[in-house]
Coordinates of C-alpha atoms in Angstrom, one line a residue:
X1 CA 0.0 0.0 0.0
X2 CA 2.9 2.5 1.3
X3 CA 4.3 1.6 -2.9
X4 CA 0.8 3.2 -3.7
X5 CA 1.3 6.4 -2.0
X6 CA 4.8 6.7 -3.6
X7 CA 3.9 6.0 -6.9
X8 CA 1.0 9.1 -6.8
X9 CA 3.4 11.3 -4.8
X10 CA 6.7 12.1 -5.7
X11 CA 8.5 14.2 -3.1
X12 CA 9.2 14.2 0.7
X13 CA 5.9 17.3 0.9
X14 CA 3.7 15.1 -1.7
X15 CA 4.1 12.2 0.5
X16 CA 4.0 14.0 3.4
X17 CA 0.6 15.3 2.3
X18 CA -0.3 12.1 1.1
X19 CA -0.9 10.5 4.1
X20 CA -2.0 13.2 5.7
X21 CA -5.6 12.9 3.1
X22 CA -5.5 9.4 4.1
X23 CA -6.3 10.3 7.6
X24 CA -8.3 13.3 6.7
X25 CA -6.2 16.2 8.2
X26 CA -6.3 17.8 5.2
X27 CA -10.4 18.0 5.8
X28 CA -9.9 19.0 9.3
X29 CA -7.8 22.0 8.4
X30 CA -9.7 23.1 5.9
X31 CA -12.5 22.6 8.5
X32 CA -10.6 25.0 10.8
X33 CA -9.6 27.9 8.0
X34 CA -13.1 27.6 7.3
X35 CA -14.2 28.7 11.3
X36 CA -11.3 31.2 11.3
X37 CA -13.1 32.8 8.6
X38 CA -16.6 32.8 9.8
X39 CA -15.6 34.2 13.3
X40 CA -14.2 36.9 11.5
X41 CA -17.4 37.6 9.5
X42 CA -19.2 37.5 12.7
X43 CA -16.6 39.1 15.6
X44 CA -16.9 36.1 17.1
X45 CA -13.2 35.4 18.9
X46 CA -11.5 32.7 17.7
X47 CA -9.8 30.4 20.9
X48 CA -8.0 27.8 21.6
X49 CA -10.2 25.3 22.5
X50 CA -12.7 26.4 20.0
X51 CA -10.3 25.3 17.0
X52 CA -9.9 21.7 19.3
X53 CA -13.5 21.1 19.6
X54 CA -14.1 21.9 15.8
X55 CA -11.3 20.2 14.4
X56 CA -11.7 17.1 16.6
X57 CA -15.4 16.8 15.7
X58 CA -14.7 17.0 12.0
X59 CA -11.9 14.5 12.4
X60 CA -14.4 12.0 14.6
X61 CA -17.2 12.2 11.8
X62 CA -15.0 11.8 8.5
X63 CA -13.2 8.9 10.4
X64 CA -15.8 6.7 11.6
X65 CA -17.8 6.8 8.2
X66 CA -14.2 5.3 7.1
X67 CA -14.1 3.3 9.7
X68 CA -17.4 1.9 9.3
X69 CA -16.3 1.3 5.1
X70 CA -13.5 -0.2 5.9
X71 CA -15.2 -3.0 8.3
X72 CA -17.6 -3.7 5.8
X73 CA -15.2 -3.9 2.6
X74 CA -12.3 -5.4 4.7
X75 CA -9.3 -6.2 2.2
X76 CA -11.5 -5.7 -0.9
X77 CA -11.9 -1.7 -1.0
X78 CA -10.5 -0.6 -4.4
X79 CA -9.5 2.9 -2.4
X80 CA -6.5 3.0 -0.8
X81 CA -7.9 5.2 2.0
X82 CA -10.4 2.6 3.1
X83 CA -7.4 0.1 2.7
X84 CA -5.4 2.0 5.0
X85 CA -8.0 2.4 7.6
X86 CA -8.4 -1.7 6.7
X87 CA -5.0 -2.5 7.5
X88 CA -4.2 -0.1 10.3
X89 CA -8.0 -0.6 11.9
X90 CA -7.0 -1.0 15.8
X91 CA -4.6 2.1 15.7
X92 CA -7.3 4.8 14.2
X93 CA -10.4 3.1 16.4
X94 CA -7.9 3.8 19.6
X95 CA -6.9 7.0 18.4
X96 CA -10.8 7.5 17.8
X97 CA -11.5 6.8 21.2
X98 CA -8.6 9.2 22.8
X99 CA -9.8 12.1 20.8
X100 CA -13.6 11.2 21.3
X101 CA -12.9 11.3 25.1
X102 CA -10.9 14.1 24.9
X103 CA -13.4 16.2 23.0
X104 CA -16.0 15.5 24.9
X105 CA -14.0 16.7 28.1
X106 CA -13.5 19.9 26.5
X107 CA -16.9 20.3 25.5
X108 CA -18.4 20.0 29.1
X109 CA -15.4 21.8 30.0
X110 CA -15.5 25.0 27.6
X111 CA -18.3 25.4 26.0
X112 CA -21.7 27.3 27.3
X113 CA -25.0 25.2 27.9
X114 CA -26.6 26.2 24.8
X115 CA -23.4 25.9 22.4
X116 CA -22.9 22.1 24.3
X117 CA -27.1 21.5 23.0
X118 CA -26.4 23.2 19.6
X119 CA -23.3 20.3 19.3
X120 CA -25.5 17.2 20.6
X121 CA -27.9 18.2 17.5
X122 CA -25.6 18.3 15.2
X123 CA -24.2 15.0 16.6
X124 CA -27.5 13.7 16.6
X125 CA -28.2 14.6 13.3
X126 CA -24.1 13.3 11.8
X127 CA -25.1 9.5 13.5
X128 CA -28.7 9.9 11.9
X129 CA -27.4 10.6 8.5
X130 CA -24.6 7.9 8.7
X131 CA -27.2 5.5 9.9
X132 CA -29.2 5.9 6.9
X133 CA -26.4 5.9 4.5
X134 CA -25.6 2.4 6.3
X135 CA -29.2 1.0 6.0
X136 CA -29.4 2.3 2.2
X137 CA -26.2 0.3 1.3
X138 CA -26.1 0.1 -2.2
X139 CA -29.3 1.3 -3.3
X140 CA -29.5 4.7 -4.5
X141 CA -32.1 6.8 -5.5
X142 CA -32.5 10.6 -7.1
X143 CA -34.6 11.3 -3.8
X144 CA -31.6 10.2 -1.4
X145 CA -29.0 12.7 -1.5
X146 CA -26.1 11.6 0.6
X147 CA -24.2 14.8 0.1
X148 CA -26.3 17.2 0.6
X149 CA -26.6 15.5 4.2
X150 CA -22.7 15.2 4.4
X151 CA -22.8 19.2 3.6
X152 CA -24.9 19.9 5.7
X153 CA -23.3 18.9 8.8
X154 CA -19.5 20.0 7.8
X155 CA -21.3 23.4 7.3
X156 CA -23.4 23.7 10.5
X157 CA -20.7 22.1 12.3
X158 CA -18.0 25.4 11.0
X159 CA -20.8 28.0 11.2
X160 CA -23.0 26.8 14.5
X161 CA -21.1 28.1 17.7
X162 CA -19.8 31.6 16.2
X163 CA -23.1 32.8 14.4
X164 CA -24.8 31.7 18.0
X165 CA -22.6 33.3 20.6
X166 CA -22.5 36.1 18.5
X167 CA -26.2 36.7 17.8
X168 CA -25.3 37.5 14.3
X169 CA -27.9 34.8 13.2
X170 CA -30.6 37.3 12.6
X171 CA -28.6 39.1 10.1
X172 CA -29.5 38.1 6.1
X173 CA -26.2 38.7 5.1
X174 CA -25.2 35.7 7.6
X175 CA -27.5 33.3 6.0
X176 CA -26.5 34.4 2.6
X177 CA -22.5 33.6 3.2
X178 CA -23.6 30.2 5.0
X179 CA -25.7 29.1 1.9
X180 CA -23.0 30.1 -0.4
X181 CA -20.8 27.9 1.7
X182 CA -23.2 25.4 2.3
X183 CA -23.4 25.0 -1.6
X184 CA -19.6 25.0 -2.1
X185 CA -19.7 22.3 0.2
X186 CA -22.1 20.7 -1.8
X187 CA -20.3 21.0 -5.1
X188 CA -17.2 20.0 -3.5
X189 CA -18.8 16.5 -2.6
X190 CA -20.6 16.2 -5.5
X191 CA -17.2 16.8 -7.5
X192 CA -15.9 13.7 -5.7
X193 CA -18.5 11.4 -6.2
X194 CA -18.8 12.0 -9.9
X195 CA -14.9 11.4 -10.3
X196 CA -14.9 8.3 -7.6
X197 CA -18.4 6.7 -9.7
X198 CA -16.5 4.0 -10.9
X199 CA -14.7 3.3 -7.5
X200 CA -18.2 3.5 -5.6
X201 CA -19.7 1.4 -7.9
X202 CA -17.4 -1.1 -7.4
X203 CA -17.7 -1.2 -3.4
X204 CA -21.2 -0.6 -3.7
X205 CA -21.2 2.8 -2.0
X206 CA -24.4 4.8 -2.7
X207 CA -24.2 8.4 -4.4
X208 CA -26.5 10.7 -5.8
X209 CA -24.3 10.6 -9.1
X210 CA -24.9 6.8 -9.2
X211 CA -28.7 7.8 -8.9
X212 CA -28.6 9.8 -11.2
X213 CA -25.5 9.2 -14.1
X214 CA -23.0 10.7 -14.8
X215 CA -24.0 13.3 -17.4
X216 CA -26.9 14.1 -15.3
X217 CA -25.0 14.8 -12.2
X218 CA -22.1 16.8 -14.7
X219 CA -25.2 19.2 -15.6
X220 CA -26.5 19.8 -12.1
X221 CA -23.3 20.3 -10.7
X222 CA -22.6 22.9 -14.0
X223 CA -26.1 24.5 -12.7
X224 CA -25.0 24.6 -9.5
X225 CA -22.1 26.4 -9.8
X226 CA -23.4 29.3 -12.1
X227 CA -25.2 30.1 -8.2
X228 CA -22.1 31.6 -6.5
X229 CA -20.9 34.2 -8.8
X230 CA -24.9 34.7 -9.3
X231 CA -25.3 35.5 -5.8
X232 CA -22.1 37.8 -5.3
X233 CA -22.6 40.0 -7.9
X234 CA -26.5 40.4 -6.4
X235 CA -24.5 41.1 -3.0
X236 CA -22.5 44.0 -5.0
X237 CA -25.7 45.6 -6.3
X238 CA -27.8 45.1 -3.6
X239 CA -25.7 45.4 -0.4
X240 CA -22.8 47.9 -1.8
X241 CA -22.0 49.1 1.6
X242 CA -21.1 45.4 3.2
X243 CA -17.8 44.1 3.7
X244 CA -19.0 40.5 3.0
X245 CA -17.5 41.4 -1.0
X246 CA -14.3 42.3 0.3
X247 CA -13.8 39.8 3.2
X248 CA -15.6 36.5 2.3
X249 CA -16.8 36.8 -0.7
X250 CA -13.6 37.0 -2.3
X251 CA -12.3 34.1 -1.2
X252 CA -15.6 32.2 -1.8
X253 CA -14.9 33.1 -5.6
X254 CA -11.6 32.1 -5.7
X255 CA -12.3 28.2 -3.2
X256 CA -15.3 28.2 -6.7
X257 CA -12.7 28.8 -9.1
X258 CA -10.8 25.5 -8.1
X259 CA -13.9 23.5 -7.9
X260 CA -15.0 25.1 -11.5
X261 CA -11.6 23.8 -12.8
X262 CA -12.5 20.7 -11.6
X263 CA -15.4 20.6 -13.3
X264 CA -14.1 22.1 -16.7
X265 CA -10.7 19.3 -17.0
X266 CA -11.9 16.7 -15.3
X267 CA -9.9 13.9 -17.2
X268 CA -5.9 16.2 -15.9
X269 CA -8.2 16.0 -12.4
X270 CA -8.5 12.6 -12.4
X271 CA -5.8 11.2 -12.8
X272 CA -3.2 10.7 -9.6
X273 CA -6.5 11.9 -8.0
X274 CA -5.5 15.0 -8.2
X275 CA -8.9 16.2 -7.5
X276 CA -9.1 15.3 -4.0
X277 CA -5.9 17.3 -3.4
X278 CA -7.6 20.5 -5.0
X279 CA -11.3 19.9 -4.1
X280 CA -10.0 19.7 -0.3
X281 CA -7.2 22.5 -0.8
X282 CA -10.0 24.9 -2.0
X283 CA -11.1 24.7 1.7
X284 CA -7.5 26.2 3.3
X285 CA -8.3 29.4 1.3
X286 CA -10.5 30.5 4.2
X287 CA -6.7 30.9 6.5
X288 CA -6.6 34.0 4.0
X289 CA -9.2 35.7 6.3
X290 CA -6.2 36.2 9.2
X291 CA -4.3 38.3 6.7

């Protein structure tokens, strides 16, 4: 397996970063550039164990849906990152466990009484949607649309605690920058799914592309990404006077330029998987808010 990584990264950083996708770091700090960015937007100030709690819950989802993969495909996953969470299985479910223990402390710990219910919801609602993914299986269906769910609670996970303790959830520029996240989230995913088709078919992983095919889900996802430069420039026109051009909306523009290229080359994308390393590093261009 360790050949595999070396054969689709050449170079002590490639590597490097190659293992660090297998076990999903790159997700969690794109995870965390994201909630440095939206405390900005809402003067919410960004701590310590804020970053801990957000980038240990992201870590904890991603990993037991692997997790949960790799037990059911065992040896047989025709991705190496459900083969390495096959063959080092023990390691990750202990290293699960620390981190889910850990988290937890700091959540009772750190965390105000209404953020700690705002995070058993989204909890609730992660183990709810991975439930039904499991109890789908392989069917699929155009009505079942596993990454909108997966969007759904990366996003509310990043935006939750600042837009609450902040109040700023009652302004409409707020929701406007959380949809336009919420749908580059969206995209993201369904960018993956439509280049891993032939993969998922394979270990019978459901998909809304498989529900749909291909050239369907190549259309939508066109459709969908028309949206975001849609919705800035109605920002520009009708809000002139908000900073959300200047401060987020820039970078949302250039996290949809990478996912557009995806869309536009998607045979240079594909191969090395070189998507997964763009599609996820469109997510560290939030770290640009600190500057």
């Amino acid at each position: 397996m360790w050949n595999t990584i070396l054969k689709f990264n050449s170079g002590r950083v490639c590597k490097f970063y190659g293992v660090l996708q297998l076990l999903s770091l790159d997700v969690v700090a794109g995870a965390l550039g994201s909630g440095i960015m939206v405390s900005s937007l809402c003067g919410y100030l960004v701590t310590p164990h804020f970053l801990a709690i957000l980038g240990i819950s992201v870590w904890l989802i991603y990993t037991l849906d692997h997790l949960l993969d790799a037990r059911r495909l065992k040896g047989s996953a025709s991705t190496l990152r459900h083969r390495f969470h096959h063959l080092y299985f023990k390691y990750i479910v202990l290293a699960w466990i620390l981190l889910a223990l850990a988290g937890a402390i700091l959540v009772f710990c750190r965390l105000e009484l209404s953020a700690i219910y705002f995070g058993l919801i989204m909890f609730g609602f992660a183990m709810a949607h991975l439930s039904l993914v499991r109890l789908v299986g392989n069917q699929t269906s155009p009505l079942l649309i596993k990454e909108m769910g997966v969007a759904v609670v990366y996003s509310g996970g990043i935006w939750g605690l600042p837009v609450l303790e902040t109040g700023n959830w009652i302004q409409p520029v707020i929701w406007v920058s959380f949809f336009q996240f919420l749908l580059l989230a969206f995209i993201n995913l369904l960018l993956f799914s439509y280049f891993e088709y032939e993969t998922d078919e394979q270990d019978k992983h459901t998909s809304y592309v498989r529900a749909i095919g291909k050239v369907a889900a190549r259309n939508f996802t066109g459709a969908l990404l028309f949206l975001l430069p849609i919705s800035e420039l109605l920002i520009w026109i009708l809000i002139p006077e908000s900073e959300h051009f200047l401060r987020v909306g820039s970078i949302y523009l250039l996290m949809w330029g990478i996912l557009a290229a995806l869309w536009v080359f998607p045979v240079w994308f594909k191969q090395y998987e070189r998507y997964r390393k763009w599609g996820d590093g469109a997510f560290l261009i939030p770290f640009l808010s600190l500057f």
